[in-house]
Coordinates of C-alpha atoms in Angstrom, one line a residue:
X358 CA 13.6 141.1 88.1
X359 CA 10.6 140.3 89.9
X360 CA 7.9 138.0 88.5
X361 CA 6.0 137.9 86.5
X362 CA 8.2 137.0 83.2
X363 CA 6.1 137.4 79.9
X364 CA 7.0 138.2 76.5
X365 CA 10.1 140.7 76.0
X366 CA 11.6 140.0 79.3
X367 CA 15.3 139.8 79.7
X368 CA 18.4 139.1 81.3
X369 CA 20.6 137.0 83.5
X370 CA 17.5 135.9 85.9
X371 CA 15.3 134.8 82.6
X372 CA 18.7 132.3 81.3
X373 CA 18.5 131.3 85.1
X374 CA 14.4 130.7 85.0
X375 CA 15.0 129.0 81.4
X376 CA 17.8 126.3 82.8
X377 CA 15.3 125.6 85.6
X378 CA 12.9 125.0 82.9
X379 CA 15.1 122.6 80.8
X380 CA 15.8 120.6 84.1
X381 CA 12.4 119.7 85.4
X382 CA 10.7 119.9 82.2
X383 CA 13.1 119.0 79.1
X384 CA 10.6 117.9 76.9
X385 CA 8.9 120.9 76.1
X386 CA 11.5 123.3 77.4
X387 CA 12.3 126.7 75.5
X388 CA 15.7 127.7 74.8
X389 CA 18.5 129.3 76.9
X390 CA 18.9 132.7 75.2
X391 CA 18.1 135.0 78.2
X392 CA 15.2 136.5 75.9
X393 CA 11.5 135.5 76.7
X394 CA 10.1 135.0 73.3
X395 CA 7.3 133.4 71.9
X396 CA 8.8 129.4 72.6
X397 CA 8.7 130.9 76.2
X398 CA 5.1 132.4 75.8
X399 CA 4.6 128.7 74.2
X400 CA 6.3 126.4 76.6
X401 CA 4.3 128.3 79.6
X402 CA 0.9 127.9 77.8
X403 CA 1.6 124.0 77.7
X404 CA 2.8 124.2 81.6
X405 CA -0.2 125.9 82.6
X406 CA -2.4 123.0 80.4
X407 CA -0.5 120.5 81.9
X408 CA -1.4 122.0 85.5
X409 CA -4.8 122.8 84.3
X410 CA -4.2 126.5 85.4
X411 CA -5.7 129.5 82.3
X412 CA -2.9 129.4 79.7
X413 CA -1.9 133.0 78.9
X414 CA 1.8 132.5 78.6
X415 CA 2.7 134.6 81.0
X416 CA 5.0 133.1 83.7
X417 CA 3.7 134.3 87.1
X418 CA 3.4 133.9 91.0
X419 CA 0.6 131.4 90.7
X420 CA 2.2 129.3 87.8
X421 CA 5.9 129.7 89.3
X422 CA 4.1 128.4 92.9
X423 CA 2.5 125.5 91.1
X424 CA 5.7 124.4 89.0
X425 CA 7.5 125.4 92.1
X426 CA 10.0 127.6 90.8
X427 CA 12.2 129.2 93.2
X428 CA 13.3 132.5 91.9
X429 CA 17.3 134.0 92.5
X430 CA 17.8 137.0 94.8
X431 CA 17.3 140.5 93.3
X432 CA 20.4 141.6 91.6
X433 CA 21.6 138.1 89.7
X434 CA 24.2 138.9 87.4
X435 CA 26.9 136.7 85.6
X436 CA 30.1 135.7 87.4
X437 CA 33.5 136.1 85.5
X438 CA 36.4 134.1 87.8
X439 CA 39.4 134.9 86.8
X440 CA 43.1 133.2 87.5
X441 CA 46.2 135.4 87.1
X442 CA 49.9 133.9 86.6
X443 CA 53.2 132.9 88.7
X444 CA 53.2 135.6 91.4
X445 CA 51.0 137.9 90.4
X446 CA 48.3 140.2 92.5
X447 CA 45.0 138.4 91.5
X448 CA 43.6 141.3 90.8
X449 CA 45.7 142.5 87.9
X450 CA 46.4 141.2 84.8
X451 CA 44.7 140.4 81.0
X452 CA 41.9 138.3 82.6
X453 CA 41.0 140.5 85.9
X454 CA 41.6 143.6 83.5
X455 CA 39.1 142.3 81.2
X456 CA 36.7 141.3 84.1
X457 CA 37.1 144.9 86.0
X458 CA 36.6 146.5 82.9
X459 CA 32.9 144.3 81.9
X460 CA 32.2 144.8 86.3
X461 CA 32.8 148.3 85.7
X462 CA 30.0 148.4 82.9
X463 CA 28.3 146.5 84.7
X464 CA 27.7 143.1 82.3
X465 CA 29.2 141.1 85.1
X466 CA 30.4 140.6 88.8
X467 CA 34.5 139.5 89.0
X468 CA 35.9 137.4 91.3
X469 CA 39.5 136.9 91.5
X470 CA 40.8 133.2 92.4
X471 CA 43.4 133.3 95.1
X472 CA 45.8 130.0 95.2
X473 CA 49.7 129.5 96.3
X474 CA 51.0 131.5 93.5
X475 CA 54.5 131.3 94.7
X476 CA 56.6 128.3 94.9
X477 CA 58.4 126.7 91.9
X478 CA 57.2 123.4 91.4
X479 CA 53.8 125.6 90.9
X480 CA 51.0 124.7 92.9
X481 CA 48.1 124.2 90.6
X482 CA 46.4 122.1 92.4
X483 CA 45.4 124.7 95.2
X484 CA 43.7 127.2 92.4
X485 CA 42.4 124.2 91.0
X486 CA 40.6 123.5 94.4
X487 CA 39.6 127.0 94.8
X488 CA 37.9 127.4 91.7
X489 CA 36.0 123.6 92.2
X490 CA 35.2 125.2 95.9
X491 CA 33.6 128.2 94.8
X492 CA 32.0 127.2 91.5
X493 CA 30.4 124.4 93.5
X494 CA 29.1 127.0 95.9
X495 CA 25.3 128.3 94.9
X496 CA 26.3 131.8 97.1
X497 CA 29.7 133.2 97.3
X498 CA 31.7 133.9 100.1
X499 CA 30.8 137.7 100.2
X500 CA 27.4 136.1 99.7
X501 CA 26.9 137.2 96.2
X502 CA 24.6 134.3 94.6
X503 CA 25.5 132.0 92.7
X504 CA 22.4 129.8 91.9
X505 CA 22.6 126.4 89.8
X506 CA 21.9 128.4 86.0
X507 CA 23.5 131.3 86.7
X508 CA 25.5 132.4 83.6
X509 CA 28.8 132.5 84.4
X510 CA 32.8 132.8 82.5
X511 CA 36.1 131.7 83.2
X512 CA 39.6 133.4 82.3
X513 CA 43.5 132.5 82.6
X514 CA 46.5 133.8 82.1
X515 CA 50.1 131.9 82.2
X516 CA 50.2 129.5 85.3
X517 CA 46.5 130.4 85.3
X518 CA 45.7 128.9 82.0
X519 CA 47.2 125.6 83.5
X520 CA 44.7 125.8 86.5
X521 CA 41.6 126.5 84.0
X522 CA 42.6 124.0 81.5
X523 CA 43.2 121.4 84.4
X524 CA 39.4 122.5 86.3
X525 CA 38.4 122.0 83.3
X526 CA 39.6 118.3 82.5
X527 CA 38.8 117.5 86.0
X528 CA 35.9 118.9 86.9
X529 CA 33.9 120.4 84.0
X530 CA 34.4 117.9 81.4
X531 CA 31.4 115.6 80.6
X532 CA 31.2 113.1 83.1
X533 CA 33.1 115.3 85.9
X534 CA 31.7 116.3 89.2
X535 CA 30.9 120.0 88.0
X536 CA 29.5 119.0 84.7
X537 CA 26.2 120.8 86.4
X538 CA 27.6 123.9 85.5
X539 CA 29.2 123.2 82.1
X540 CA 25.7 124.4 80.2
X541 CA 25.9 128.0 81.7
X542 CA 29.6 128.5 80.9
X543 CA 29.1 131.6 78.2
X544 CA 32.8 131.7 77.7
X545 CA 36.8 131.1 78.4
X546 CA 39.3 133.5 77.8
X547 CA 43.1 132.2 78.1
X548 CA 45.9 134.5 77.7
X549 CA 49.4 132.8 77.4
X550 CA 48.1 129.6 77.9
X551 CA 50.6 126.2 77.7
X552 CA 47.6 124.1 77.5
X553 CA 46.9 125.5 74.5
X554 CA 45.5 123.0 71.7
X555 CA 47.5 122.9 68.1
X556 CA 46.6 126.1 65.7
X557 CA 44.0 127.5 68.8
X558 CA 44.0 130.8 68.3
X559 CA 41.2 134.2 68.9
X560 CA 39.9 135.2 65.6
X561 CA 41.1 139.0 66.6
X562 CA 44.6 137.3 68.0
X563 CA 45.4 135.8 64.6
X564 CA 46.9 138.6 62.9
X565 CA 49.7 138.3 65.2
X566 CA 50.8 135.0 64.3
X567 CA 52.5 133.7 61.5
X568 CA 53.5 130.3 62.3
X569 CA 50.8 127.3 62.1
X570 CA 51.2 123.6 63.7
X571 CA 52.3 125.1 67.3
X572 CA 50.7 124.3 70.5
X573 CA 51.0 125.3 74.0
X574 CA 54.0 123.8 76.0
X575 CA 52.5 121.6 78.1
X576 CA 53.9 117.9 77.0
X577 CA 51.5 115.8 78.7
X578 CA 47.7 117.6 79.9
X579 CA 46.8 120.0 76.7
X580 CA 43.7 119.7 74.6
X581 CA 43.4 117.5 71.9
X582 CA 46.1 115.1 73.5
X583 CA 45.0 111.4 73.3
X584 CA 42.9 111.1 76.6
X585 CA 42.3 114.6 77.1
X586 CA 38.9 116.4 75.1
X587 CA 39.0 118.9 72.5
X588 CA 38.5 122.6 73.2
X589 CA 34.8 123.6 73.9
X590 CA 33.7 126.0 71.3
X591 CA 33.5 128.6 73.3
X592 CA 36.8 128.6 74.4
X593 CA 39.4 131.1 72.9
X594 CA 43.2 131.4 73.3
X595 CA 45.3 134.4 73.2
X596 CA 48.9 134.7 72.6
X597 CA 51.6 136.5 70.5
X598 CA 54.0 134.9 68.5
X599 CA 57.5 133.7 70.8
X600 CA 55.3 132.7 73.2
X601 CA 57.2 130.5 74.8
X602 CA 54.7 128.8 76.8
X603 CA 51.9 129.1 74.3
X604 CA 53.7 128.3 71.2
X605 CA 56.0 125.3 70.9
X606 CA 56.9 122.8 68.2
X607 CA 57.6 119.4 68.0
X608 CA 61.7 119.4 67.7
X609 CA 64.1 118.7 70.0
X610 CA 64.8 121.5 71.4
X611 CA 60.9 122.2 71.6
X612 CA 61.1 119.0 73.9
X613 CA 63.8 120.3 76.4
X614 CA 62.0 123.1 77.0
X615 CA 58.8 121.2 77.4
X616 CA 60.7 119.2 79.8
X617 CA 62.3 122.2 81.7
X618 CA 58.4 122.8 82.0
X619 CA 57.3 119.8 83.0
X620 CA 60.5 120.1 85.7
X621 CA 59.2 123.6 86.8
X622 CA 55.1 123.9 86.2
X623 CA 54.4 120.0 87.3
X624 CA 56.8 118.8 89.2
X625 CA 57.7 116.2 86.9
X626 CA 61.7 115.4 86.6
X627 CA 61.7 111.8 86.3
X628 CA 59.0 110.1 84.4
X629 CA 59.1 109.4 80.6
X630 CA 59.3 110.3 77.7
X631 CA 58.5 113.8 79.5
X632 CA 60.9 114.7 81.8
X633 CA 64.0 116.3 82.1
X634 CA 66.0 113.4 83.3
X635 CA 64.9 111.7 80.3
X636 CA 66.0 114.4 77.6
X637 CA 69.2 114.9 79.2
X638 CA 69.2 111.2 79.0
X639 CA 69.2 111.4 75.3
X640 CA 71.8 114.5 74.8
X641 CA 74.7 112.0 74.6
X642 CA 73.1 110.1 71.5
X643 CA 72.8 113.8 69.5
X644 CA 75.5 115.8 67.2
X645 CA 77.2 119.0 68.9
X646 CA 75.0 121.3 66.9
X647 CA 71.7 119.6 68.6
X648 CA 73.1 119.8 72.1
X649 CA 74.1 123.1 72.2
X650 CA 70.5 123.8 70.9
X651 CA 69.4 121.7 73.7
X652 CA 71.4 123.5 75.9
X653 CA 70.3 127.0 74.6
X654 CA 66.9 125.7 75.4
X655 CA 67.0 124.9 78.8
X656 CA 68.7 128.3 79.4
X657 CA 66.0 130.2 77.2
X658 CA 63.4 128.2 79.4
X659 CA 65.2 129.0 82.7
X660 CA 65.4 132.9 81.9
X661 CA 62.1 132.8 80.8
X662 CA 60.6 131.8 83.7
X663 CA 63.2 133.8 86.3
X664 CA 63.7 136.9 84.5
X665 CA 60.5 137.2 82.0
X666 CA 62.2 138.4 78.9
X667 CA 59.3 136.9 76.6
X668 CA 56.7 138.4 74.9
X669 CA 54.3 135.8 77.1
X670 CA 54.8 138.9 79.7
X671 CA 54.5 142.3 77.8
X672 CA 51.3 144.1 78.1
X673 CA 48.6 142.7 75.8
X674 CA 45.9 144.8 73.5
X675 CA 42.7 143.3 75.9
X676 CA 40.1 144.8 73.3
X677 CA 39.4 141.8 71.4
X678 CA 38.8 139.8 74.3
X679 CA 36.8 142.7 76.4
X680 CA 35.1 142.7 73.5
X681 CA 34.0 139.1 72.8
X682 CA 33.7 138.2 76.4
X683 CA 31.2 141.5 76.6
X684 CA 29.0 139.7 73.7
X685 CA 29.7 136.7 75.1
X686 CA 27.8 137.7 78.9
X687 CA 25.5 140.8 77.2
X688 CA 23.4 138.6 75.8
X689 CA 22.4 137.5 79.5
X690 CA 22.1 141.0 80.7
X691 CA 19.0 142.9 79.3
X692 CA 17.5 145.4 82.0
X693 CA 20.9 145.8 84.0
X694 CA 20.7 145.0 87.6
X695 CA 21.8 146.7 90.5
X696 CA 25.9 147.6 89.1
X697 CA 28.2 144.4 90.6
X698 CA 30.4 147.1 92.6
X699 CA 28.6 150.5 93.0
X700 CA 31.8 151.5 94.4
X701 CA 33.3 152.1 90.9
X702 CA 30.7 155.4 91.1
X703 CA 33.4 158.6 90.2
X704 CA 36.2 156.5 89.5
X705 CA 38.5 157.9 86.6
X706 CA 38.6 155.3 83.6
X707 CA 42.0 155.2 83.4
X708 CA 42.3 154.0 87.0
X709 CA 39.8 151.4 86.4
X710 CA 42.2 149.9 84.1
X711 CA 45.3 150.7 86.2
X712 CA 44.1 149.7 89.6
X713 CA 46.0 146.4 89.6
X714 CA 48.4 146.4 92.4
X715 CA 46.5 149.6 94.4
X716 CA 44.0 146.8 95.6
X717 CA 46.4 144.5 98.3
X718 CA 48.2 146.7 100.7
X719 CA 52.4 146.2 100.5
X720 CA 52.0 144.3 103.8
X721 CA 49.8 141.3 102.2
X722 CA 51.0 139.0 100.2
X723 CA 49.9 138.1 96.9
X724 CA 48.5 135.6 95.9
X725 CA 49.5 133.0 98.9
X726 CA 46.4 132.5 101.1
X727 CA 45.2 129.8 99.1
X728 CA 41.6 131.8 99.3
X729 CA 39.6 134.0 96.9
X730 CA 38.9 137.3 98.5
X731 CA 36.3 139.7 97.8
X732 CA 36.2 143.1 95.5
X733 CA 34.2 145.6 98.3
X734 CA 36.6 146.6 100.7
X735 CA 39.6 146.9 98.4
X736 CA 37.9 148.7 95.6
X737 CA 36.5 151.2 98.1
X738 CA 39.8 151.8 99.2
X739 CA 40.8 152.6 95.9
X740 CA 37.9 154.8 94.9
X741 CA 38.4 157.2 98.0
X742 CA 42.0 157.2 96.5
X743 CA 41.2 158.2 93.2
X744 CA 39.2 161.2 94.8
X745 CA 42.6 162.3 96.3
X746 CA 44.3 162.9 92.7
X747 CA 43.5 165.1 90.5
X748 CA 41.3 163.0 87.8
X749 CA 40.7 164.7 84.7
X750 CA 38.1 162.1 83.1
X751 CA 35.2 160.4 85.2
X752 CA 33.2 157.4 83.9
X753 CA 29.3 158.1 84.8
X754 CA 27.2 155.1 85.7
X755 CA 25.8 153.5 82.2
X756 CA 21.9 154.4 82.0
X757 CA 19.6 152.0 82.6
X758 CA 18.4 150.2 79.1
X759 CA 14.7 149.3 78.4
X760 CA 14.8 145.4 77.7
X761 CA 14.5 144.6 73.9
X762 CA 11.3 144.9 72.0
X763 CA 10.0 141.4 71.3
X764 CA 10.5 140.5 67.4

C-alpha cells in the first residue's frame, strides 16, 4: 500500500513498517500486529516531536523521508517455504498443499525448497543450505521481495521436518546467523516430523493420539534434548498415531529403530550410544524374546523407509493446519495485494489441491537440483491444462476486503 499509513491501515506492508519501527526506534516503538491503531497514531506523534515536524499521527512521505523509512515494493505479501519428504516432487505434499491452498486465497506467496532428495544417507544438509540461502536473501530468485520484516512461515514434512528442525537449531535459534528473521516467523507447521519434541502435538491433531510420553525418532538433534532449545510457541506438529518417525518410545526396540535411523537419515553407523553398530553391539547381552524384537525392529524400520507401509505416508486431513496457518498469516494480510499467482484465475478447486505431480514434466527430476524453483511457469502450465478438461466447479478470485474499522 502506498503511504501514507494512518489509523485503520493494514496488512503485511504495515507488520513490515512496524519491525522497521522497533529496530531504529525500540524505545517507543508500537507493536507488531499488522494493524495501525492508536499506539501507532501515538508512537508517530512522538517521532514527528522528536523531529520537530506537526504531530498528527499520521505516517507519511515527509515523516517516512525524515525517519528515512524505505518502503517494500507494491505487492508485499508473506512467504510460506515449504520442504516435502524423501523423494518427493516439492511441490506436493501436506506442507506445499497447505501453502497452494493459502497462495490460492491469496494470504500468502509459496515457495517450494528444492534439495538432493534422493540418496539414502539423506542429504539434509543441501535443503538446509537452500532454505539459509534464500531466507537470507531480501528478494527471491524470481524476484519476489523479501525485505528484512516481511512476515513469513515455514512447513515440513518427513525428511523435511529434519531440514526445518535442523535450519532451525542452526540458523534461527537465538544467537544464530538468521536470528534477524526469527521475530517475523508467524508460524511452523511439521507433518511427520522425527524431531518431534516429547507429547508435541496440534491441538486439532490430538484426537488422533492415544499414547502420551512419545517423541519423534531422532536419537540425538530433537527439541527439548539437552543442548538443543525447546519448541517455539508457534511451532505445531502433526502426526497420527504409528508414526514411526514421529512417535517413538524409549525401549529397546524403540532404540534399534532409532539407530536404523540414525544409520539411514544421518549417516551415523558408528558412534555411540546412537548407532547401529552399537545396538547390534548390545544384542548378544539380551534374552531371545528381546532380540527378535530387536530384529523385528530393524526390519519394521527397513520396510518402513523402502516400501512405506506406515501411516507417516497415508494422506492427511490438511484442514486443521490450512486453517491455523491461515490465522496464523491473515492477521498480516488486511487489504489483499495483488494475488501471489494470478495464474490460479479459472482453475477448478479440486485441481488446486490435486496439482502435485502435474507441475515437473516426467523428464525432470524431482527434487535433485539442489535449487528452489519458482511457481509461474509451472502453474501456468497447469492452468491452460485444466482449461482442456472438463471442469465442473471454478474458484472465482476472492473480492477485495475493506481493511478493518479502527476499534
Amino acid at each position: 500500500m502506498p503511504l501514507p499509513y494512518k489509523l485503520g491501515s493494514s496488512g503485511p506492508e504495515i507488520e513490515y513498517w512496524q519491525s522497521w519501527f522497533r529496530r531504529k526506534y525500540a524505545s517507543y516503538a508500537p507493536p507488531k500486529d499488522g494493524y495501525y491503531g492508536n499506539e501507532d497514531v501515538t508512537a508517530v506523534k512522538e517521532m514527528q516531536r522528536r523531529l520537530n515536524m506537526t504531530q498528527t499521527g499520521i505516517f507519511d512521505v515527509a515523516t517516512a523521508n525524515r525517519a528515512g523509512y524505505v518502503a517494500p515494493a507494491p505487492g508485499l505479501l508473506p512467504i510460506m517455504f515449504t520442504v516435502e519428504g524423501h523423494m518427493s516432487n516439492m511441490f506436493a505434499g501436506p506442507v506445499a498443499d497447505t501453502a497452494t491452498r493459502l497462495e490460492f486465497e491469496g494470504v500468502c506467496r509459496h515457495q517450494p525448497i528444492g534439495y538432493n532428495n534422493g540418496p539414502i544417507p539423506f542429504d539434509n544438509a543441501s535443503g538446509v543450505r537452500e532454505l539459509a540461502r534464500l531466507i537470507g536473501l531480501q528478494y527471491m530468485d524470481n524476484l519476489v521481495p523479501f525485505p528484512t520484516g516481511t512476515p513469513w512461515a515455514l512447513g515440513g514434512f518427513s525428511q523435511g521436518g529434519i531440514i526445518i528442525s535442523d535450519f532451525y537449531f542452526d540458523y534461527l535459534a537465538p544467537g544464530k546467523p538468521l536470528a534477524w528473521r526469527t521475530p517475523d516467523l508467524k508460524g511452523v507447521l511439521a507433518y511427520g516430523n522425527p524431531c518431534r519434541q516429547t507429547d508435541s502435538i496440534a491441538d486439532w491433531a490430538r484426537p488422533w493420539i492415544t499414547k502420551l510420553g512419545t517423541h519423534g525418532l531422532d536419537p540425538a538433534r530433537r527439541f527439548g534434548l539437552p543442548g538443543f532449545p525447546v519448541k517455539p510457541d508457534y511451532w505445531r506438529d502433526v502426526y497420527r498415531e504409528g508414526d514411526i518417525f514421529a512417535e517413538t518410545g524409549d525401549d529397546q526396540a524403540s532404540a534399534m529403530r532409532a539407530a536404523v535411523y540414525q544409520a539411514v537419515a544421518r549417516g551415523d553407523i558408528w558412534s555411540d550410544p546412537y548407532s547401529l553398530a552399537a545396538q547390534l553391539a548390545e544384542i548378544f547381552h539380551q534374552p531371545v524374546e528381546t532380540v527378535m524384537a530387536i530384529i523385528q525392529a530393524i526390519i519394521s524400520g527397513v520396510n518402513f523407509l523402502g516400501d512405506k507401509p506406515n501411516p507417516h505416508y497415508s494422506p492427511y486431513d490438511l484442514t486443521g493446519g490450512i486453517d491455523w496457518m491461515r490465522g496464523r498469516l491473515k492477521s498480516t494480510v488486511g487489504q489483499p495485494a495483488a494475488r501471489a499467482a494470478t495464474c490460479w484465475e479459472g482453475v477448478p478447486e479440486e485441481q488446486v489441491q490435486q496439482l502435485g505431480n502435474d507441475w515437473l514434466p516426467e523428464s525432470e527430476p524431482v527434487g535433485l537440483t539442489g535449487r528452489s524453483v519458482t511457481r509461474t511457469a509451472k502453474a501456468t502450465k497447469a492452468a491452460k491444462a485444466t482449461k482442456a478438461s472438463k471442469a465442473t466447479k471454478v474458484v472465482k478470485a476472492p473480492a477485495k476486503k475493506r481493511a478493518p474499522k479502527p476499534a
